[in-house]
mmCIF file of C-alpha atoms in Angstrom:
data_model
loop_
_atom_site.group_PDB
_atom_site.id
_atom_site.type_symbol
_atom_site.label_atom_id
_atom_site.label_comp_id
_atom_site.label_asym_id
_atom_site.label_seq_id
_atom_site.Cartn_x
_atom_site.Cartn_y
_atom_site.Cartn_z
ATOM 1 C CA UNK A 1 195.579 53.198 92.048
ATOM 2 C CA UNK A 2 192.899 55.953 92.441
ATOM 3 C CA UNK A 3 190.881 57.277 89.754
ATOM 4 C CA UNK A 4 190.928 55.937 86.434
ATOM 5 C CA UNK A 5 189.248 57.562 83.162
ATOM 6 C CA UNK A 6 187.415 54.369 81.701
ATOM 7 C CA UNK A 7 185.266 56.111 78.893
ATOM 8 C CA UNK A 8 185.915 59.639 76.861
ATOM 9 C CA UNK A 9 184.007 61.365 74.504
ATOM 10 C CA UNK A 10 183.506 64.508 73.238
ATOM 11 C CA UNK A 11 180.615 67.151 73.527
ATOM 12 C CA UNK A 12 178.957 70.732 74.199
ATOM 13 C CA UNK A 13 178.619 71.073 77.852
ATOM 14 C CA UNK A 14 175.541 73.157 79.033
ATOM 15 C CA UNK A 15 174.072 73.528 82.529
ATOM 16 C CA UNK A 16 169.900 74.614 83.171
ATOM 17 C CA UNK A 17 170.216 78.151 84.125
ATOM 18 C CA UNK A 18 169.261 78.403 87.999
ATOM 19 C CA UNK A 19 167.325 81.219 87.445
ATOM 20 C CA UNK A 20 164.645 80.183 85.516
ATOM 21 C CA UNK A 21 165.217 76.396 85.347
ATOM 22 C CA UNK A 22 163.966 76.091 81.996
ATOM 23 C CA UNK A 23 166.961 77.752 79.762
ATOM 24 C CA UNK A 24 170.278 75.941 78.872
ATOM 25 C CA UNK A 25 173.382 77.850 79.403
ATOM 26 C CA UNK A 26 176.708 76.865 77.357
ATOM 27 C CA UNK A 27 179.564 75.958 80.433
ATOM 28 C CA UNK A 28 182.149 75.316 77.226
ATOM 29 C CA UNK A 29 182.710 77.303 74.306
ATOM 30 C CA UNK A 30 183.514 74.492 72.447
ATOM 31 C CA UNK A 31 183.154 70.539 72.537
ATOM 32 C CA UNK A 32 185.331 69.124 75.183
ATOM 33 C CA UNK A 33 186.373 65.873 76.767
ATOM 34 C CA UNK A 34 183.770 64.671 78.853
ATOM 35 C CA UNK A 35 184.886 61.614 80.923
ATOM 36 C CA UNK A 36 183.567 58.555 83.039
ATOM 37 C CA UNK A 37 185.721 57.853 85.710
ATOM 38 C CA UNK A 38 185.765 54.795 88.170
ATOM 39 C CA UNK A 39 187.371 55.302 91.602
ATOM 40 C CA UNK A 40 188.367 51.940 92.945
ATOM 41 C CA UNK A 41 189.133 53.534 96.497
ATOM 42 C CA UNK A 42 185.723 54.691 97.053
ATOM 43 C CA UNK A 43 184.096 51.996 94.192
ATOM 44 C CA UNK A 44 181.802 54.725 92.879
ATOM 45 C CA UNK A 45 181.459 56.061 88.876
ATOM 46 C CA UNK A 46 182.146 59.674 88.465
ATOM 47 C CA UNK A 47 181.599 62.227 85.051
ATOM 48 C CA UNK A 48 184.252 64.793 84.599
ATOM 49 C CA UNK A 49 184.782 67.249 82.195
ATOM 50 C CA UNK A 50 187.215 70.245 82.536
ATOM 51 C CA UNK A 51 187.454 73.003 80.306
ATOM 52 C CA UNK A 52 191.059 73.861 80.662
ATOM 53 C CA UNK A 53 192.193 73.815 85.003
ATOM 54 C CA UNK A 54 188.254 74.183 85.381
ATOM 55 C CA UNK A 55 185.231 71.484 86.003
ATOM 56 C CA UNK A 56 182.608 71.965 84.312
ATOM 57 C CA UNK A 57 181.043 68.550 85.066
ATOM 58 C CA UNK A 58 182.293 67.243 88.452
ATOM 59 C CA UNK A 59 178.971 64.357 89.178
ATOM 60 C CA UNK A 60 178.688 61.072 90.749
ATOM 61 C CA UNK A 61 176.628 58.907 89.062
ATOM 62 C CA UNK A 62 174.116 57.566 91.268
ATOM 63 C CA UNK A 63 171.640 54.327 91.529
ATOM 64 C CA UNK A 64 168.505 57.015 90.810
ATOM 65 C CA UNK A 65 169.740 59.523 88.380
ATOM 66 C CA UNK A 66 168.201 58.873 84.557
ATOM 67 C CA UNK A 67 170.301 60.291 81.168
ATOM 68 C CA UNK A 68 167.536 61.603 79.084
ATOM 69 C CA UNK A 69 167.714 61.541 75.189
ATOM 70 C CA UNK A 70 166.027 65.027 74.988
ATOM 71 C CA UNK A 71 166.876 64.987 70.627
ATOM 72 C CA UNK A 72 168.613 63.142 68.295
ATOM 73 C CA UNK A 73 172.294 64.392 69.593
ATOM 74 C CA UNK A 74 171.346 66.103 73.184
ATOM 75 C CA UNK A 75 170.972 64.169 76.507
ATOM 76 C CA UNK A 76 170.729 64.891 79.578
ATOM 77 C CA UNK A 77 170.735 64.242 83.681
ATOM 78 C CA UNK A 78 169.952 65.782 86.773
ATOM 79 C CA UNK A 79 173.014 65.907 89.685
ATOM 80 C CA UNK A 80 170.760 66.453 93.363
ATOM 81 C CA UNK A 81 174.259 67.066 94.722
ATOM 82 C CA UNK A 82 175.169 69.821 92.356
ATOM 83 C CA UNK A 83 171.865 71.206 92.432
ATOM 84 C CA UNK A 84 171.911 71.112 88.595
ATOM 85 C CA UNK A 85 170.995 69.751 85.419
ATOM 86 C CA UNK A 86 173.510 68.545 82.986
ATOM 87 C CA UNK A 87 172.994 68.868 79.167
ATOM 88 C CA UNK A 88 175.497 67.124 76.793
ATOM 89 C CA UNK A 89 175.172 68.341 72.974
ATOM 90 C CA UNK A 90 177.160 65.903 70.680
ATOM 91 C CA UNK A 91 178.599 65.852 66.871
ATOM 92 C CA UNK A 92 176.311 62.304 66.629
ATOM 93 C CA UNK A 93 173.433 59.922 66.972
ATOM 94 C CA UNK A 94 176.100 57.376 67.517
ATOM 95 C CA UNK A 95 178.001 59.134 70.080
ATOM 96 C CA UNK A 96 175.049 59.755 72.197
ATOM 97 C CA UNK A 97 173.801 56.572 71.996
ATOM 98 C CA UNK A 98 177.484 55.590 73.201
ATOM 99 C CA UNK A 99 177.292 57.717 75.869
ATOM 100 C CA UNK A 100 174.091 57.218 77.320
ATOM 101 C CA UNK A 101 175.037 53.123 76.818
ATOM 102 C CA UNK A 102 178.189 54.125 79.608
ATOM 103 C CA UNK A 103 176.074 56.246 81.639
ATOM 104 C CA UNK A 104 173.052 53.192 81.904
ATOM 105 C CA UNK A 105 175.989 50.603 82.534
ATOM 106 C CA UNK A 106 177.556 52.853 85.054
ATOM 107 C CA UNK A 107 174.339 53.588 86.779
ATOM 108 C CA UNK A 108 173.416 49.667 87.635
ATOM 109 C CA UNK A 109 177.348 49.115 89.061
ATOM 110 C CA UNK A 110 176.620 51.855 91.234
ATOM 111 C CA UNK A 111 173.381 50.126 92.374
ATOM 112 C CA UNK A 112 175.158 47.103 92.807
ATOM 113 C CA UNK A 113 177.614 48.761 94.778
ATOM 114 C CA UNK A 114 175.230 50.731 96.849
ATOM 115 C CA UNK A 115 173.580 47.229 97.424
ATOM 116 C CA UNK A 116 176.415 45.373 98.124
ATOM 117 C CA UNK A 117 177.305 48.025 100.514
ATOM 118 C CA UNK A 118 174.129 47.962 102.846
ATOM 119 C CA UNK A 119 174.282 44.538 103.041
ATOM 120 C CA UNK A 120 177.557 44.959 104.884
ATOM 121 C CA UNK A 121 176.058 47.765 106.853
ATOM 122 C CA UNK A 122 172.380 45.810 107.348
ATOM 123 C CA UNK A 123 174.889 42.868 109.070
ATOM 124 C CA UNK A 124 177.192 45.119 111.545
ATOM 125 C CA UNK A 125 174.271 47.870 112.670
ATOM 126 C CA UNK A 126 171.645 47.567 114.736
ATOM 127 C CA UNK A 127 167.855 48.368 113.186
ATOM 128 C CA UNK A 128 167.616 51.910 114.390
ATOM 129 C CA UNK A 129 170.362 52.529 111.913
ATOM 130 C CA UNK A 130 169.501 51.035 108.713
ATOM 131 C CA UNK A 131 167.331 54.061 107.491
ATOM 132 C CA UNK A 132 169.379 56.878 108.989
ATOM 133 C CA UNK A 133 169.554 58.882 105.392
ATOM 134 C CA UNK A 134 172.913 59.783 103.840
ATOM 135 C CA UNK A 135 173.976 56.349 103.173
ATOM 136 C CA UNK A 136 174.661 57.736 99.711
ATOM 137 C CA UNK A 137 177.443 59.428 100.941
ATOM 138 C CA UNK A 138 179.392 56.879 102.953
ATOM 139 C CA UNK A 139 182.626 55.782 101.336
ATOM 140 C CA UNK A 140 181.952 52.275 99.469
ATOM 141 C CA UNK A 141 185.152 49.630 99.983
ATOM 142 C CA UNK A 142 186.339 46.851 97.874
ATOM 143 C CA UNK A 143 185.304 44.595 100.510
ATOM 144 C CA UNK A 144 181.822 45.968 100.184
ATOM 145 C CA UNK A 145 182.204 44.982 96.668
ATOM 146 C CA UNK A 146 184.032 41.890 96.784
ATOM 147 C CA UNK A 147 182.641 40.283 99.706
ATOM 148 C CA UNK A 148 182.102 36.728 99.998
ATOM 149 C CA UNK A 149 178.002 36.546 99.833
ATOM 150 C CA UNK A 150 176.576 35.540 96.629
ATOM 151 C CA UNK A 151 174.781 38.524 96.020
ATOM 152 C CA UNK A 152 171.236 36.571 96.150
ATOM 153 C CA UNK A 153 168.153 39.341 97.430
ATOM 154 C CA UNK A 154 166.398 37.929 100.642
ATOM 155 C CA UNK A 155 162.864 38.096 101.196
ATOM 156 C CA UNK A 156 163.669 41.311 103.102
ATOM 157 C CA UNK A 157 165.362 43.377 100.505
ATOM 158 C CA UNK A 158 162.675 42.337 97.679
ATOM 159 C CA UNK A 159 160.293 45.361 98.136
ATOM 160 C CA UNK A 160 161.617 47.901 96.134
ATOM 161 C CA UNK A 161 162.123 51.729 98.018
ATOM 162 C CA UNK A 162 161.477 54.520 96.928
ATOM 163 C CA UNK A 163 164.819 56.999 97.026
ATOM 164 C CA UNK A 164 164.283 60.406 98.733
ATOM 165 C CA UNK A 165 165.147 62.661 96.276
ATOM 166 C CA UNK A 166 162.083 60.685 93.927
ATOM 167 C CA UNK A 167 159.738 61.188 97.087
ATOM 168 C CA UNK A 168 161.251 65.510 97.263
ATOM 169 C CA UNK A 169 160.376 65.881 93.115
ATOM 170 C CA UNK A 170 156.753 64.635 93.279
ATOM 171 C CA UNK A 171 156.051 67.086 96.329
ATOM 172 C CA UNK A 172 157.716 69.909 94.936
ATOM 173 C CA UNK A 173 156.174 70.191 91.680
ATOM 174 C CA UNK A 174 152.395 70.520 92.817
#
């Protein structure tokens, strides 16, 4: 089955200039179709947004990325992986709130995934291996999602952790 769009909107595209990481440069020219996509091969959320044969927004939406509401029609969200920022300018309050509803829903099935997905890992590896970083990137499976535990936390997995990237930003803003 593959990818499949699951939510579309329309908007401005704009990525922080790398340069000075404070200015927002226009990737579109005009508002475009900016998609959520779910992959059910890999069981992870993507946004997509091409601007004719070209992405402009190629970003997997992960457990610890936040969409900001920067005004009352602008939002945006930070891809570690692209090494950018994405800004999203839209033609309503409605259709950002919309939007940044997907990207919140989106953002907790990932979690779930990524939980659901240690678990399995947590079961088969030995301790050395459960903090070996990159887990982000391992492929997720439907079994990972549809397994047969009842998705209960043990005492064990209570204690929230902090993510890496979280730990990188508060050092490297001093």
């Amino acid at each position: 089955m593959g990818e499949q769009p699951i939510f579309s909107t329309r908007a401005h595209v704009f990525q922080i200039d790398p340069s000075t990481k404070k200015n927002w440069v226009p990737t579109s020219k005009h508002a475009v179709t900016v998609s959520y996509f779910f992959d059910n091969t890999r069981n992870v959320y993507r946004i997509i947004c091409l601007d004719g044969s070209k992405a402009i927004i190629n970003s997997t939406i992960t457990p610890n990325m936040t969409f900001t509401k920067t005004s009352q029609k602008f939002g945006q969200w930070a891809d570690s992986r692209a090494n950018t920022v994405y800004g999203l300018g839209f033609s309503s309050e409605s259709s950002l709130a919309k939007f940044a509803e997907k990207f919140a829903e989106f953002k907790e099935a990932a979690r779930l995934a990524k939980e659901k997905s240690q678990e399995k890992m947590e079961l088969t590896s030995t301790p050395s291996q459960e903090s070996i970083p990159g887990d982000l990137l391992s492929p997720l499976t439907p079994e990972s999602i549809n397994g047969t535990d009842d998705g209960r936390v043990t005492p064990q997995h209570a204690e929230p952790r902090a993510e890496p990237s979280q730990n990188a930003l508060a050092f490297s803003h001093r």
